[in-house]
Amino acid sequence: DKGKGAHGKAGERAVFRLDNLIVNPAGSHGTRFLMASVAVEVGDPKAEARLRERDYQVRDAVIAVLERQSLDVITSPGGRDTVRARLAETLRPMAGRGVPLTVYLPQFVIQ
């Protein structure tokens, strides 16, 4: 994906997606699950390539962050914002130093 902005070559933006991740939230004892998709927008196509090359590590890190979240956190007002911030903190080093990164949760279903 390309967008207009001051980052990357001629404003290029790139998106790395992980779809249909299913985890049991912390403290749910396997009785509840969270299904989420994560989109990571980076300001450098090379950063997206770095994430893609480390797909298995990125998936593992994202799943670990999601399964550490309690139901109280993910169902609270602003809970998605908390999850996005924690994912961004975890993924920023994998994308590369100084690379602008935004995390989106296009799918976020709690059952």
PDB file of C-alpha atoms in Angstrom:
ATOM      1  CA  ASP A   1       0.000   0.000   0.000  1.00  0.00           C
ATOM      2  CA  LYS A   2       1.213   3.473  -0.787  1.00  0.00           C
ATOM      3  CA  GLY A   3       0.073   6.707   0.749  1.00  0.00           C
ATOM      4  CA  LYS A   4       1.030  10.318   0.852  1.00  0.00           C
ATOM      5  CA  GLY A   5       3.366  11.378   3.596  1.00  0.00           C
ATOM      6  CA  ALA A   6       6.827  12.515   4.533  1.00  0.00           C
ATOM      7  CA  HIS A   7       8.145   9.045   5.296  1.00  0.00           C
ATOM      8  CA  GLY A   8       9.953   6.624   3.045  1.00  0.00           C
ATOM      9  CA  LYS A   9      10.812   7.079  -0.587  1.00  0.00           C
ATOM     10  CA  ALA A  10       8.415   9.578  -2.188  1.00  0.00           C
ATOM     11  CA  GLY A  11       5.924   9.099   0.654  1.00  0.00           C
ATOM     12  CA  GLU A  12       5.653   5.333   0.278  1.00  0.00           C
ATOM     13  CA  ARG A  13       3.864   3.465   3.030  1.00  0.00           C
ATOM     14  CA  ALA A  14       3.638  -0.288   3.339  1.00  0.00           C
ATOM     15  CA  VAL A  15       1.365  -2.578   5.336  1.00  0.00           C
ATOM     16  CA  PHE A  16       2.197  -5.959   6.849  1.00  0.00           C
ATOM     17  CA  ARG A  17      -0.909  -7.965   7.835  1.00  0.00           C
ATOM     18  CA  LEU A  18      -1.522 -10.905  10.091  1.00  0.00           C
ATOM     19  CA  ASP A  19      -5.050 -12.258   9.703  1.00  0.00           C
ATOM     20  CA  ASN A  20      -7.293 -14.458  11.820  1.00  0.00           C
ATOM     21  CA  LEU A  21      -5.134 -14.851  14.910  1.00  0.00           C
ATOM     22  CA  ILE A  22      -6.973 -16.727  17.667  1.00  0.00           C
ATOM     23  CA  VAL A  23      -5.839 -16.668  21.299  1.00  0.00           C
ATOM     24  CA  ASN A  24      -7.262 -17.294  24.752  1.00  0.00           C
ATOM     25  CA  PRO A  25      -7.012 -14.069  26.776  1.00  0.00           C
ATOM     26  CA  ALA A  26      -5.158 -14.198  30.096  1.00  0.00           C
ATOM     27  CA  GLY A  27      -7.294 -15.547  32.923  1.00  0.00           C
ATOM     28  CA  SER A  28      -9.987 -16.943  30.635  1.00  0.00           C
ATOM     29  CA  HIS A  29      -8.976 -20.556  31.374  1.00  0.00           C
ATOM     30  CA  GLY A  30      -9.714 -21.483  27.770  1.00  0.00           C
ATOM     31  CA  THR A  31     -13.385 -20.547  28.021  1.00  0.00           C
ATOM     32  CA  ARG A  32     -13.114 -17.344  25.956  1.00  0.00           C
ATOM     33  CA  PHE A  33     -11.179 -16.426  22.863  1.00  0.00           C
ATOM     34  CA  LEU A  34     -10.066 -13.384  20.955  1.00  0.00           C
ATOM     35  CA  MET A  35      -9.904 -13.458  17.174  1.00  0.00           C
ATOM     36  CA  ALA A  36      -7.938 -10.560  15.735  1.00  0.00           C
ATOM     37  CA  SER A  37      -6.257  -9.352  12.600  1.00  0.00           C
ATOM     38  CA  VAL A  38      -3.330  -6.992  12.916  1.00  0.00           C
ATOM     39  CA  ALA A  39      -2.177  -4.542  10.243  1.00  0.00           C
ATOM     40  CA  VAL A  40       1.166  -2.824  10.742  1.00  0.00           C
ATOM     41  CA  GLU A  41       1.658   0.265   8.599  1.00  0.00           C
ATOM     42  CA  VAL A  42       5.285   1.305   8.250  1.00  0.00           C
ATOM     43  CA  GLY A  43       6.800   4.365   6.626  1.00  0.00           C
ATOM     44  CA  ASP A  44       9.372   2.392   4.705  1.00  0.00           C
ATOM     45  CA  PRO A  45       8.772  -0.525   2.306  1.00  0.00           C
ATOM     46  CA  LYS A  46      12.091  -1.998   3.465  1.00  0.00           C
ATOM     47  CA  ALA A  47      10.679  -2.195   6.984  1.00  0.00           C
ATOM     48  CA  GLU A  48       7.687  -4.123   5.665  1.00  0.00           C
ATOM     49  CA  ALA A  49      10.112  -6.509   3.949  1.00  0.00           C
ATOM     50  CA  ARG A  50      11.975  -6.960   7.263  1.00  0.00           C
ATOM     51  CA  LEU A  51       8.703  -7.850   8.990  1.00  0.00           C
ATOM     52  CA  ARG A  52       7.766 -10.244   6.190  1.00  0.00           C
ATOM     53  CA  GLU A  53      11.182 -11.963   6.380  1.00  0.00           C
ATOM     54  CA  ARG A  54      10.637 -12.489  10.109  1.00  0.00           C
ATOM     55  CA  ASP A  55       7.000 -13.537   9.735  1.00  0.00           C
ATOM     56  CA  TYR A  56       7.218 -16.399  12.230  1.00  0.00           C
ATOM     57  CA  GLN A  57       8.883 -14.171  14.853  1.00  0.00           C
ATOM     58  CA  VAL A  58       6.378 -11.363  14.301  1.00  0.00           C
ATOM     59  CA  ARG A  59       3.445 -13.809  14.575  1.00  0.00           C
ATOM     60  CA  ASP A  60       4.876 -15.284  17.771  1.00  0.00           C
ATOM     61  CA  ALA A  61       5.392 -11.837  19.306  1.00  0.00           C
ATOM     62  CA  VAL A  62       1.896 -10.655  18.365  1.00  0.00           C
ATOM     63  CA  ILE A  63       0.273 -13.818  19.729  1.00  0.00           C
ATOM     64  CA  ALA A  64       2.259 -13.467  22.964  1.00  0.00           C
ATOM     65  CA  VAL A  65       1.093  -9.860  23.416  1.00  0.00           C
ATOM     66  CA  LEU A  66      -2.531 -10.748  22.673  1.00  0.00           C
ATOM     67  CA  GLU A  67      -2.674 -13.742  24.990  1.00  0.00           C
ATOM     68  CA  ARG A  68      -1.192 -11.712  27.875  1.00  0.00           C
ATOM     69  CA  GLN A  69      -4.137  -9.314  27.759  1.00  0.00           C
ATOM     70  CA  SER A  70      -6.893  -9.988  30.269  1.00  0.00           C
ATOM     71  CA  LEU A  71     -10.571  -9.817  29.388  1.00  0.00           C
ATOM     72  CA  ASP A  72     -10.819  -6.765  31.648  1.00  0.00           C
ATOM     73  CA  VAL A  73      -8.233  -4.959  29.530  1.00  0.00           C
ATOM     74  CA  ILE A  74      -9.562  -5.907  26.102  1.00  0.00           C
ATOM     75  CA  THR A  75     -13.223  -5.237  26.968  1.00  0.00           C
ATOM     76  CA  SER A  76     -12.626  -1.954  28.796  1.00  0.00           C
ATOM     77  CA  PRO A  77     -13.167   1.423  27.143  1.00  0.00           C
ATOM     78  CA  GLY A  78      -9.890   2.172  25.405  1.00  0.00           C
ATOM     79  CA  GLY A  79      -8.813  -1.464  25.633  1.00  0.00           C
ATOM     80  CA  ARG A  80      -8.115  -1.696  21.904  1.00  0.00           C
ATOM     81  CA  ASP A  81      -5.900   1.380  22.202  1.00  0.00           C
ATOM     82  CA  THR A  82      -3.948  -0.325  24.982  1.00  0.00           C
ATOM     83  CA  VAL A  83      -3.507  -3.448  22.861  1.00  0.00           C
ATOM     84  CA  ARG A  84      -2.412  -1.391  19.835  1.00  0.00           C
ATOM     85  CA  ALA A  85       0.158   0.471  21.938  1.00  0.00           C
ATOM     86  CA  ARG A  86       1.585  -2.771  23.342  1.00  0.00           C
ATOM     87  CA  LEU A  87       1.784  -4.306  19.874  1.00  0.00           C
ATOM     88  CA  ALA A  88       3.530  -1.215  18.488  1.00  0.00           C
ATOM     89  CA  GLU A  89       6.054  -1.296  21.347  1.00  0.00           C
ATOM     90  CA  THR A  90       6.770  -4.964  20.639  1.00  0.00           C
ATOM     91  CA  LEU A  91       6.990  -4.644  16.846  1.00  0.00           C
ATOM     92  CA  ARG A  92       8.940  -1.383  16.578  1.00  0.00           C
ATOM     93  CA  PRO A  93      12.377  -3.046  17.060  1.00  0.00           C
ATOM     94  CA  MET A  94      11.519  -5.672  14.430  1.00  0.00           C
ATOM     95  CA  ALA A  95      10.605  -3.028  11.834  1.00  0.00           C
ATOM     96  CA  GLY A  96      13.847  -1.137  12.316  1.00  0.00           C
ATOM     97  CA  ARG A  97      15.218   1.747  14.263  1.00  0.00           C
ATOM     98  CA  GLY A  98      13.459   5.047  13.632  1.00  0.00           C
ATOM     99  CA  VAL A  99      10.854   3.596  11.269  1.00  0.00           C
ATOM    100  CA  PRO A 100       7.398   5.151  11.766  1.00  0.00           C
ATOM    101  CA  LEU A 101       4.934   2.404  12.669  1.00  0.00           C
ATOM    102  CA  THR A 102       1.170   2.390  13.215  1.00  0.00           C
ATOM    103  CA  VAL A 103      -0.794  -0.663  14.365  1.00  0.00           C
ATOM    104  CA  TYR A 104      -4.398  -1.221  13.338  1.00  0.00           C
ATOM    105  CA  LEU A 105      -6.802  -3.921  14.525  1.00  0.00           C
ATOM    106  CA  PRO A 106      -9.231  -4.340  11.604  1.00  0.00           C
ATOM    107  CA  GLN A 107     -10.677  -7.473  13.208  1.00  0.00           C
ATOM    108  CA  PHE A 108     -11.089  -7.741  16.977  1.00  0.00           C
ATOM    109  CA  VAL A 109     -13.762 -10.199  18.143  1.00  0.00           C
ATOM    110  CA  ILE A 110     -14.160 -11.518  21.671  1.00  0.00           C
ATOM    111  CA  GLN A 111     -16.256 -14.635  22.194  1.00  0.00           C
TER     112      GLN A 111
END
